[in-house]
CSV table of C-alpha atoms and ligand atoms in Angstrom, one decimal:
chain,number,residue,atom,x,y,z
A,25,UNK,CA,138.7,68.3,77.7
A,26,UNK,CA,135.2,68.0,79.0
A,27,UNK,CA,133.4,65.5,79.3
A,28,UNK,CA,130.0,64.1,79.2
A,29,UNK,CA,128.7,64.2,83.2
A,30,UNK,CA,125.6,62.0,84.6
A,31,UNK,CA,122.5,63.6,85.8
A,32,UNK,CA,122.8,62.0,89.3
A,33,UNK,CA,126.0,61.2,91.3
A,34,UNK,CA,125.8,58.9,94.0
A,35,UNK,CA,128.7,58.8,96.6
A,36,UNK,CA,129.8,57.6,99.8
A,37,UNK,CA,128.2,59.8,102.9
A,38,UNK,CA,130.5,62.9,103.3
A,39,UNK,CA,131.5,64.8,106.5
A,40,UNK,CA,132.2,68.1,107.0
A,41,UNK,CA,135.7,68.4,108.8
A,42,UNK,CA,134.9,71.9,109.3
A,43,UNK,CA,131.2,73.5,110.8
A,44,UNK,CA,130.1,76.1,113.3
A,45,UNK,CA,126.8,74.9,114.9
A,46,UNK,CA,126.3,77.7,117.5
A,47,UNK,CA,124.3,77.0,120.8
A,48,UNK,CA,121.2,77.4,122.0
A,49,UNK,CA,118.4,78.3,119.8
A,50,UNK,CA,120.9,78.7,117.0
A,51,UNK,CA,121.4,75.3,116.9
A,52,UNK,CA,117.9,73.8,115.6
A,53,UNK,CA,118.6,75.3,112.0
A,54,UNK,CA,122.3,74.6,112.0
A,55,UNK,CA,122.3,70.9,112.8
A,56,UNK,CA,119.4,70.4,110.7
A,57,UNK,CA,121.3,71.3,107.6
A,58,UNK,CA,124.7,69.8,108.5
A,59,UNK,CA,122.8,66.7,109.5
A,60,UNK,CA,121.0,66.5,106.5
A,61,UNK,CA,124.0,66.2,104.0
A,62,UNK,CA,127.0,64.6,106.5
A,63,UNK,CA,127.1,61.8,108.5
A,64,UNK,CA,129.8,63.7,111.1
A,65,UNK,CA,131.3,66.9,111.2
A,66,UNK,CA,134.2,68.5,113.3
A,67,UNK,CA,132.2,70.7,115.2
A,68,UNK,CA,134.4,74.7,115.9
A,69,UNK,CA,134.8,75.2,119.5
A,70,UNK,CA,134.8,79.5,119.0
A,71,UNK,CA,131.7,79.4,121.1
A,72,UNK,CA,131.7,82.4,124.5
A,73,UNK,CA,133.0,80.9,126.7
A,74,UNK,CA,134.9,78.9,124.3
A,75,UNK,CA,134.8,75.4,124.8
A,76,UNK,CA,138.1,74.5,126.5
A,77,UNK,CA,137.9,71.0,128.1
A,78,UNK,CA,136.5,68.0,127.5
A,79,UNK,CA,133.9,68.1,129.8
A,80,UNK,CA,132.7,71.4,128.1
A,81,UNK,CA,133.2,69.9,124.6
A,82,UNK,CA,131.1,66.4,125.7
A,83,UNK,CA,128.2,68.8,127.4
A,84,UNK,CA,127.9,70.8,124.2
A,85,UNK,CA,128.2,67.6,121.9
A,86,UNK,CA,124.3,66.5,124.2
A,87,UNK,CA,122.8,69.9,122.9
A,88,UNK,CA,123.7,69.1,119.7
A,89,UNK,CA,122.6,65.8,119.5
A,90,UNK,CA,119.5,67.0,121.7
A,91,UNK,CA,118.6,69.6,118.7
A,92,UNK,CA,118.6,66.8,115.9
A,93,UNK,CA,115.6,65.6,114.4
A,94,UNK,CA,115.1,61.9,116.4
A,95,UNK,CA,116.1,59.2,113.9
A,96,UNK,CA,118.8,61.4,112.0
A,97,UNK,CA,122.4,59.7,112.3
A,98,UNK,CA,124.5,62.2,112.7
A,99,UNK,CA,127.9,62.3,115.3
A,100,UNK,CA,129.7,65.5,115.8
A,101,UNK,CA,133.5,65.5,116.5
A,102,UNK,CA,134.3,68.0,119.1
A,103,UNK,CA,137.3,70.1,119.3
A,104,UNK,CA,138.9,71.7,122.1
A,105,UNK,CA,140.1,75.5,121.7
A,106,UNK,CA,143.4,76.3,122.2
A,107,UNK,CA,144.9,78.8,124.7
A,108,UNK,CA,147.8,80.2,126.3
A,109,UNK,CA,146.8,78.2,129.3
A,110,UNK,CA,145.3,74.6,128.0
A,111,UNK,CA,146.6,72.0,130.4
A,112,UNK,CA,148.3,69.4,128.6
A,113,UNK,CA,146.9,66.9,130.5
A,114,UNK,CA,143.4,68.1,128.6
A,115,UNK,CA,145.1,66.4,125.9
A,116,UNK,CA,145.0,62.8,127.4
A,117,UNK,CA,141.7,63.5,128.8
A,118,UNK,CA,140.7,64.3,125.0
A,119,UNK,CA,142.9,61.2,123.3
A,120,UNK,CA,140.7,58.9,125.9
A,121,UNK,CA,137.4,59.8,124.5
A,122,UNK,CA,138.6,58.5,120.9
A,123,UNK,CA,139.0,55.1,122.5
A,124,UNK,CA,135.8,55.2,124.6
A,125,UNK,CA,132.0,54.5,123.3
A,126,UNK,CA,131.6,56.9,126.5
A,127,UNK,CA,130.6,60.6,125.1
A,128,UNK,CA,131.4,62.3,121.8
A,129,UNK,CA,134.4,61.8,120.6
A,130,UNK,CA,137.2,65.0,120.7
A,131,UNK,CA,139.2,64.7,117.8
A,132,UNK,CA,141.4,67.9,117.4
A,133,UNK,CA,142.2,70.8,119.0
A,134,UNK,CA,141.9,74.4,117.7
A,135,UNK,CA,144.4,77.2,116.9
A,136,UNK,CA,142.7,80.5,116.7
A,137,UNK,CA,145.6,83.4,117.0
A,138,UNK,CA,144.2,85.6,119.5
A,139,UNK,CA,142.4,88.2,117.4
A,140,UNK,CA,141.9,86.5,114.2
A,141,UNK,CA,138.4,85.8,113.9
A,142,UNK,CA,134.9,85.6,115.2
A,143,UNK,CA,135.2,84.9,119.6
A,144,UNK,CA,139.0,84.2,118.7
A,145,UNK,CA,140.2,86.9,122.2
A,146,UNK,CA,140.5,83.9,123.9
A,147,UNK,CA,143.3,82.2,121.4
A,148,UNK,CA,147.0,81.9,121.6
A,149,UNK,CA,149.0,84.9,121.8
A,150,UNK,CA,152.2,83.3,121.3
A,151,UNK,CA,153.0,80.2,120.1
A,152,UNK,CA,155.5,79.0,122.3
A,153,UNK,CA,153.4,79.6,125.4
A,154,UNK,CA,151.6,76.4,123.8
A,155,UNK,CA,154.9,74.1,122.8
A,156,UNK,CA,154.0,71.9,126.0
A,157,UNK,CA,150.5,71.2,125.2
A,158,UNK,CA,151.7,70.9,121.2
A,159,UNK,CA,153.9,68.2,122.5
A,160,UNK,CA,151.3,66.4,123.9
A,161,UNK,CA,149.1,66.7,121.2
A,162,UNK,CA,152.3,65.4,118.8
A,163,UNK,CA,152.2,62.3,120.7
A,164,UNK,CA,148.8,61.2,120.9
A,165,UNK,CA,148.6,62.2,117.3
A,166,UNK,CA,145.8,64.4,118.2
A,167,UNK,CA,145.7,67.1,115.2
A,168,UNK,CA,146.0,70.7,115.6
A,169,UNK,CA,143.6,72.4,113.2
A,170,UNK,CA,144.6,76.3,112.2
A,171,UNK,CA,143.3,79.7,111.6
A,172,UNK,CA,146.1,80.3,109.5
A,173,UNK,CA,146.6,84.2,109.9
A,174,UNK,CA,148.5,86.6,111.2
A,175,UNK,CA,146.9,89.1,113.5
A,176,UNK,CA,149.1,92.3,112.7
A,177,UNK,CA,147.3,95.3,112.0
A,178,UNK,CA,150.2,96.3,109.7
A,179,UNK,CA,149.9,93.3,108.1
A,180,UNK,CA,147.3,93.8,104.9
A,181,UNK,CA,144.2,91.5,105.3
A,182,UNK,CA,144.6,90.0,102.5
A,183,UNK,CA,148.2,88.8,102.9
A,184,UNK,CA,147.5,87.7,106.4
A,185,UNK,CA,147.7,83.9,105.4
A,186,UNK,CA,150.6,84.3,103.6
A,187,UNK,CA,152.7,86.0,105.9
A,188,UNK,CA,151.5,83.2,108.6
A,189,UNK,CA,152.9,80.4,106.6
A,190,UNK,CA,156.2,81.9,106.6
A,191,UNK,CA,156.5,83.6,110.1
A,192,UNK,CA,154.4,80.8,112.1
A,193,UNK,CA,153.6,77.7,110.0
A,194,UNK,CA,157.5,76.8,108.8
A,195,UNK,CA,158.2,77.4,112.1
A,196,UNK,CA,156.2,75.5,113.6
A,197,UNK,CA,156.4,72.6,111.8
A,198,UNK,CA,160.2,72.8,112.0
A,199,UNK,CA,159.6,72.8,115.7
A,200,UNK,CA,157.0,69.5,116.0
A,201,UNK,CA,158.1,67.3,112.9
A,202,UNK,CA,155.3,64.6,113.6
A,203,UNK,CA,152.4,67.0,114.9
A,204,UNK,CA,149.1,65.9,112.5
A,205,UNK,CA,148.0,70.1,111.3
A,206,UNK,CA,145.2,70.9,109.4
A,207,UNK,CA,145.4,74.1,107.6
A,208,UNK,CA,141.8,75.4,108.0
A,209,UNK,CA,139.7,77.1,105.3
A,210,UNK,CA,142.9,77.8,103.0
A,211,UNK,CA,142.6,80.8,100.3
A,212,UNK,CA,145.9,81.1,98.7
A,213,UNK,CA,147.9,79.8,95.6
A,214,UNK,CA,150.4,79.5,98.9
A,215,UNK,CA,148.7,78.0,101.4
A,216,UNK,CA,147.8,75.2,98.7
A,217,UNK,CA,151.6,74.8,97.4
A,218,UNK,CA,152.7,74.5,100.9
A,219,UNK,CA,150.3,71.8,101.5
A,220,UNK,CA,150.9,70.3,98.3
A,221,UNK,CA,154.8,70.4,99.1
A,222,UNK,CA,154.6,69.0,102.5
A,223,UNK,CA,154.6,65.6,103.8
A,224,UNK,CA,151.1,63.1,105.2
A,225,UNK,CA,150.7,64.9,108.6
A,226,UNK,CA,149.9,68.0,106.7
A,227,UNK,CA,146.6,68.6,105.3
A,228,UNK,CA,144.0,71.6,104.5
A,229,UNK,CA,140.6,72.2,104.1
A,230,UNK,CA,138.6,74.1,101.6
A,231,UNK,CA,135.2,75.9,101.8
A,232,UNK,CA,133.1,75.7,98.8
A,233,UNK,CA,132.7,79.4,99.2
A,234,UNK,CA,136.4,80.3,98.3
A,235,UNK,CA,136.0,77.6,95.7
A,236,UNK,CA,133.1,79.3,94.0
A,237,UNK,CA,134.0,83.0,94.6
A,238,UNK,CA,136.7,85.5,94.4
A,239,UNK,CA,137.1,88.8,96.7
A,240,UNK,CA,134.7,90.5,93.4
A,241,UNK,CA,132.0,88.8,95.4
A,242,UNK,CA,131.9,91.2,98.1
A,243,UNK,CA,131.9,94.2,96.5
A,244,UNK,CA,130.2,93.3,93.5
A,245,UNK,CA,127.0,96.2,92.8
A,246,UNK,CA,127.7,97.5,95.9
A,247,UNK,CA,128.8,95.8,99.6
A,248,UNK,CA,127.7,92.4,99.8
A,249,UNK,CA,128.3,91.5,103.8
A,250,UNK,CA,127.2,87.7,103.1
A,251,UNK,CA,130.5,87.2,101.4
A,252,UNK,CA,132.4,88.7,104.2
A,253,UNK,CA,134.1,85.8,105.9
A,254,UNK,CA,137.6,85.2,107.3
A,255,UNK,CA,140.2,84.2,105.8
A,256,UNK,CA,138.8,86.9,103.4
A,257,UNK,CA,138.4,86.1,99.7
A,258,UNK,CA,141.4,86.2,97.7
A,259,UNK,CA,141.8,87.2,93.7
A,260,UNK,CA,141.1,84.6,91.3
A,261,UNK,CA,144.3,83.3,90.8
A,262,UNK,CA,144.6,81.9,93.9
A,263,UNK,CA,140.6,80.6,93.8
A,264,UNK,CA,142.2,78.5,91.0
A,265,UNK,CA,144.5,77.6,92.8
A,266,UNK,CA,142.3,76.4,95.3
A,267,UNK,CA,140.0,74.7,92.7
A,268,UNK,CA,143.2,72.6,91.6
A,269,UNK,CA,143.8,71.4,95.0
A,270,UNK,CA,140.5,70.5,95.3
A,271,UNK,CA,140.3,68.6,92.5
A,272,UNK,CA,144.3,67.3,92.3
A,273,UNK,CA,142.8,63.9,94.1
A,274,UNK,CA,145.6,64.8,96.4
A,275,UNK,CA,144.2,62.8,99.6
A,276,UNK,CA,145.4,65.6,101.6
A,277,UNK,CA,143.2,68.5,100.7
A,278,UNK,CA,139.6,67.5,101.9
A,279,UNK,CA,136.0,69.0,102.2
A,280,UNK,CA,135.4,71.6,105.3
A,281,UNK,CA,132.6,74.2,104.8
A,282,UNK,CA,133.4,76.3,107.3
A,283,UNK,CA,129.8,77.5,107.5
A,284,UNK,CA,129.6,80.0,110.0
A,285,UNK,CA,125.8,81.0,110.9
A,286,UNK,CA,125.4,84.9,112.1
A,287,UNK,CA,121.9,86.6,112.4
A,288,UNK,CA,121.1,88.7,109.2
A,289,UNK,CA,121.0,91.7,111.2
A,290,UNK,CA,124.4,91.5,112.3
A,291,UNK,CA,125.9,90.5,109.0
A,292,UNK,CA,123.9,93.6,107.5
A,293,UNK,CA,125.5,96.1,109.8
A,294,UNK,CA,127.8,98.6,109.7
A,295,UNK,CA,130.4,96.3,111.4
A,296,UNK,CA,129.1,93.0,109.7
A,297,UNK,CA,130.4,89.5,111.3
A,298,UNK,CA,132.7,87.5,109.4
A,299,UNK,CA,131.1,84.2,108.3
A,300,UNK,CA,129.7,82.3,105.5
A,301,UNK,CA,126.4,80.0,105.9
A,302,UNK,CA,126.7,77.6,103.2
A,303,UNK,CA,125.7,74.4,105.3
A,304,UNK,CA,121.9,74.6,103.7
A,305,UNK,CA,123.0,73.5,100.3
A,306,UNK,CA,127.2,72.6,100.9
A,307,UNK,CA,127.7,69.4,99.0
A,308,UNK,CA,125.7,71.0,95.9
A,309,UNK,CA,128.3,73.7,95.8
A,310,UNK,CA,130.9,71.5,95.9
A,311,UNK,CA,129.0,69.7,93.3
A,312,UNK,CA,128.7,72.8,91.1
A,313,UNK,CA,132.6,73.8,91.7
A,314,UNK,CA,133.8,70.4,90.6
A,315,UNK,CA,131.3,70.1,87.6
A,316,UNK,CA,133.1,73.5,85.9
A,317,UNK,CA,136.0,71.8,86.8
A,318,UNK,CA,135.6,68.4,84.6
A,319,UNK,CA,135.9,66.6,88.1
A,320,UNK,CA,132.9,65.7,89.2
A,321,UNK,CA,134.3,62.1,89.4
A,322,UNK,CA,137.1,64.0,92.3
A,323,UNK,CA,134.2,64.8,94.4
A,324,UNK,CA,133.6,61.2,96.7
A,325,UNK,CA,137.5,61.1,97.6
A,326,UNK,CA,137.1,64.9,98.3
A,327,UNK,CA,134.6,64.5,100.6
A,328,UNK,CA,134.3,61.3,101.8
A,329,UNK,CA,137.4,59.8,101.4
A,330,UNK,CA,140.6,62.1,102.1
A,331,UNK,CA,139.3,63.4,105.8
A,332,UNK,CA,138.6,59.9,107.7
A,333,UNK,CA,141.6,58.7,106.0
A,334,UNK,CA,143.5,61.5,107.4
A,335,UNK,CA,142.1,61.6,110.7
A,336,UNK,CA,142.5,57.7,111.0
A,337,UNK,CA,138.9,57.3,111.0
A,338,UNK,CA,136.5,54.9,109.1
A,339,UNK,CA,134.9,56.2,106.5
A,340,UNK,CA,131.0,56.0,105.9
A,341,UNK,CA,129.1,53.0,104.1
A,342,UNK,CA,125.9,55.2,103.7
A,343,UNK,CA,125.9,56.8,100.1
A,344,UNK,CA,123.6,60.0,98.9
A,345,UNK,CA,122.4,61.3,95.7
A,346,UNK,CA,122.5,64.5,94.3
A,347,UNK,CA,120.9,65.1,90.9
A,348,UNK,CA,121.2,68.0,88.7
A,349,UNK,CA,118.1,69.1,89.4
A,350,UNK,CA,117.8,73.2,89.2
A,351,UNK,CA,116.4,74.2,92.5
A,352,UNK,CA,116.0,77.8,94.5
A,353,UNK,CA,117.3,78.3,97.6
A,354,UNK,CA,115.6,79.3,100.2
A,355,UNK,CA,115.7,83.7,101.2
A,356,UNK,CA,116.4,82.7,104.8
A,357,UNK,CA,116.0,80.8,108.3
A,358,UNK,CA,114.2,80.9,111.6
A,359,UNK,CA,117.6,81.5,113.8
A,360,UNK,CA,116.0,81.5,116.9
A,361,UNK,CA,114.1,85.1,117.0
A,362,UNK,CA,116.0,86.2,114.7
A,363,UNK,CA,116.3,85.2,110.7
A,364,UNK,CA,119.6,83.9,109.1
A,365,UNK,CA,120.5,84.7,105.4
A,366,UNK,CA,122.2,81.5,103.5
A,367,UNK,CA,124.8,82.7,100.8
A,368,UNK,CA,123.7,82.5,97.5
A,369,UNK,CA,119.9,83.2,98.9
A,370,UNK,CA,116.9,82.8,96.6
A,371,UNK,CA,119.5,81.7,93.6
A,372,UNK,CA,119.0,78.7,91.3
A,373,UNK,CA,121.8,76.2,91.9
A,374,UNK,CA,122.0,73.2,89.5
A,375,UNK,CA,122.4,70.6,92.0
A,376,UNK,CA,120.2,69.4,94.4
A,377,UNK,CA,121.1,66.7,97.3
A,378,UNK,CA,118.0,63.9,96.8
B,413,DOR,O1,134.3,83.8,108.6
B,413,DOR,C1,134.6,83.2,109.6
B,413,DOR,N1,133.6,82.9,110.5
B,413,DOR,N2,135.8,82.7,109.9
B,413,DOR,C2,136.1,82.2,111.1
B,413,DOR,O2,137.3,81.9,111.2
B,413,DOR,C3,135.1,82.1,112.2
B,413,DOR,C4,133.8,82.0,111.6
B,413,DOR,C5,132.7,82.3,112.7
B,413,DOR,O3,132.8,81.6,113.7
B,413,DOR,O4,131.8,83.1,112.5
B,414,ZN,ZN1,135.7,78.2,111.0
């Protein structure tokens, strides 16, 4: 039954347990924006070269700290990206920074399945070529955050998450009882259930873009490559579902935007880039989703609440305010030379971030 909802919402600070910043020039307008609306984010490590120790995650956690506007509090948690040959002993180098004022912090490693995404050639090819540095990982409780896909060309693109659950997740999970997994970016009715259905050390993030959209999106009055982002969009029922997990108050389903920044010329290309840039206006999509939803009072724990709690972390005493407040987002950005195109460019969205 709906009911009445306030013009502002105040709630704690959010995080984003889920961003891609870039490097280099790419990172001025990127960090701006994620800065601007969370207090810390779990910064993706898919840069080329990927970043694959510590010393490479603690050298690219200076740029971005370097590219925020003086003043702005703001700490990114690093990640270290998985592959066939990570030395387990990366993994104690990585615990130690999370006990140390020493350097950014590197909370989680990444598992990208070689092939399933944007600079993801470096990524595992098999799991069990990792198992050493898993069991590592399963002791330090150090989580392992997932591309959850399958990489099969047989396999159809959009069942790719699915089919990874079964043939790689179960498995998995069977195989390291007390590893801590995130299940990245889900976008399935069973990617949620399997979340829902599994025990504390499993928990998933969700973008507000697969919140907000179904796979219409992208080909809706012709193609529309800002929409094109991996996992792909899925059907409606399984945005629902999505929207239910969300909004459940189930502590392990938590805010990650997955905002992936690409020039507009190479999203508007005959081989577009898969990726998302919702980091510009992220919490006020969330806001949106959760208002259609009758939840609105859902959104704190969803975003400031479930992620430290499940990462062991403290959670933020800083609060913002977003008021409903119809605003127009901006066409695009300065991304470097080149211009970046936010989804949902030059719309009117009813929340706006104070
Ligand atoms: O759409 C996506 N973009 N999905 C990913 O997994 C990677 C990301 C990127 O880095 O551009
Ligand atoms: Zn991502």
């Amino acid at each position: 039954m709906p009911s009445a909802t306030p013009d502002s919402l105040t709630i704690t600070q959010p995080d984003d347990w889920h961003v891609h910043l870039r490097d280099g020039e790419a990172l001025t307008v990127a960090v701006a924006h994620t800065a601007a609306q969370f207090r810390r984010a779990v910064v993706m490590p898919n840069l080329r070269p990927p970043v694959t120790t510590v010393v490479i995650a603690q050298d690219y956690a200076k740029r971005i700290q370097a590219a925020l506007h003086s003043g702005a509090a703001f700490d990114p948690l690093m990640t270290l990206y998985l592959t066939d040959r990570l030395d387990p002993q990366e993994i104690h180098r990585a615990a130690a920074t999370c006990q140390s004022d020493d350097g950014a912090q590197v909370v989680a490693v990444k598992l990208y399945p070689a092939g399933a995404t944007t600079n993801s050639d470096a990524g595992v090819t098999d799991l069990r070529k990792v198992y050493p540095v898993l069991e590592v990982m399963q002791t330090l409780e150090m989580p392992l955050l997932v591309h959850g896909e399958v990489t099969s060309p047989e396999i159809d693109l959009f069942d790719r998450e699915a089919v990874f659950i079964d043939t790689q997740l179960i498995p998995l999970r069977r195989d390291f009882p007390a590893l801590k997994i995130v299940f990245e970016h889900i976008t399935t009715t069973q990617a949620a259930q399997y979340v829902r259905d599994s025990g504390d050390l499993t928990a998933a993030t969700i973008t507000a873009h697969h919140l907000l959209f179904n796979r219409n999106a992208i080909f809706t009055g012709g193609i529309r490559p800002h929409y094109y982002c991996l996992p792909v969009l899925k059907r409606e029922s399984h945005r629902l579902s999505l929207v239910a997990a969300a909004t459940s108050g189930n502590p392990r389903f938590f805010l990650g935007t997955d905002s992936a920044p690409h020039a507009t010329h190479l999203k508007e290309h005959a081989t577009g880039c898969a990726g998302s840039y919702t980091a510009h206006a992220a919490i006020e999509m969330y806001a949106e989703v959760f208002e259609q939803a009758d939840a609105l009072h859902r959104l704190e724990a969803f975003a400031s609440f479930h992620g430290p709690d499940f990462y062991g972390l403290a959670r933020n005493t800083g609060h913002i305010t977003i008021q409903r407040t119809a605003w127009q987002t901006p066409v695009d950005f300065a991304y470097g030379q080149a211009r970046l195109t936010p989804l949902r460019a030059g719309e009117w969205l009813p929340w706006k971030l104070q």
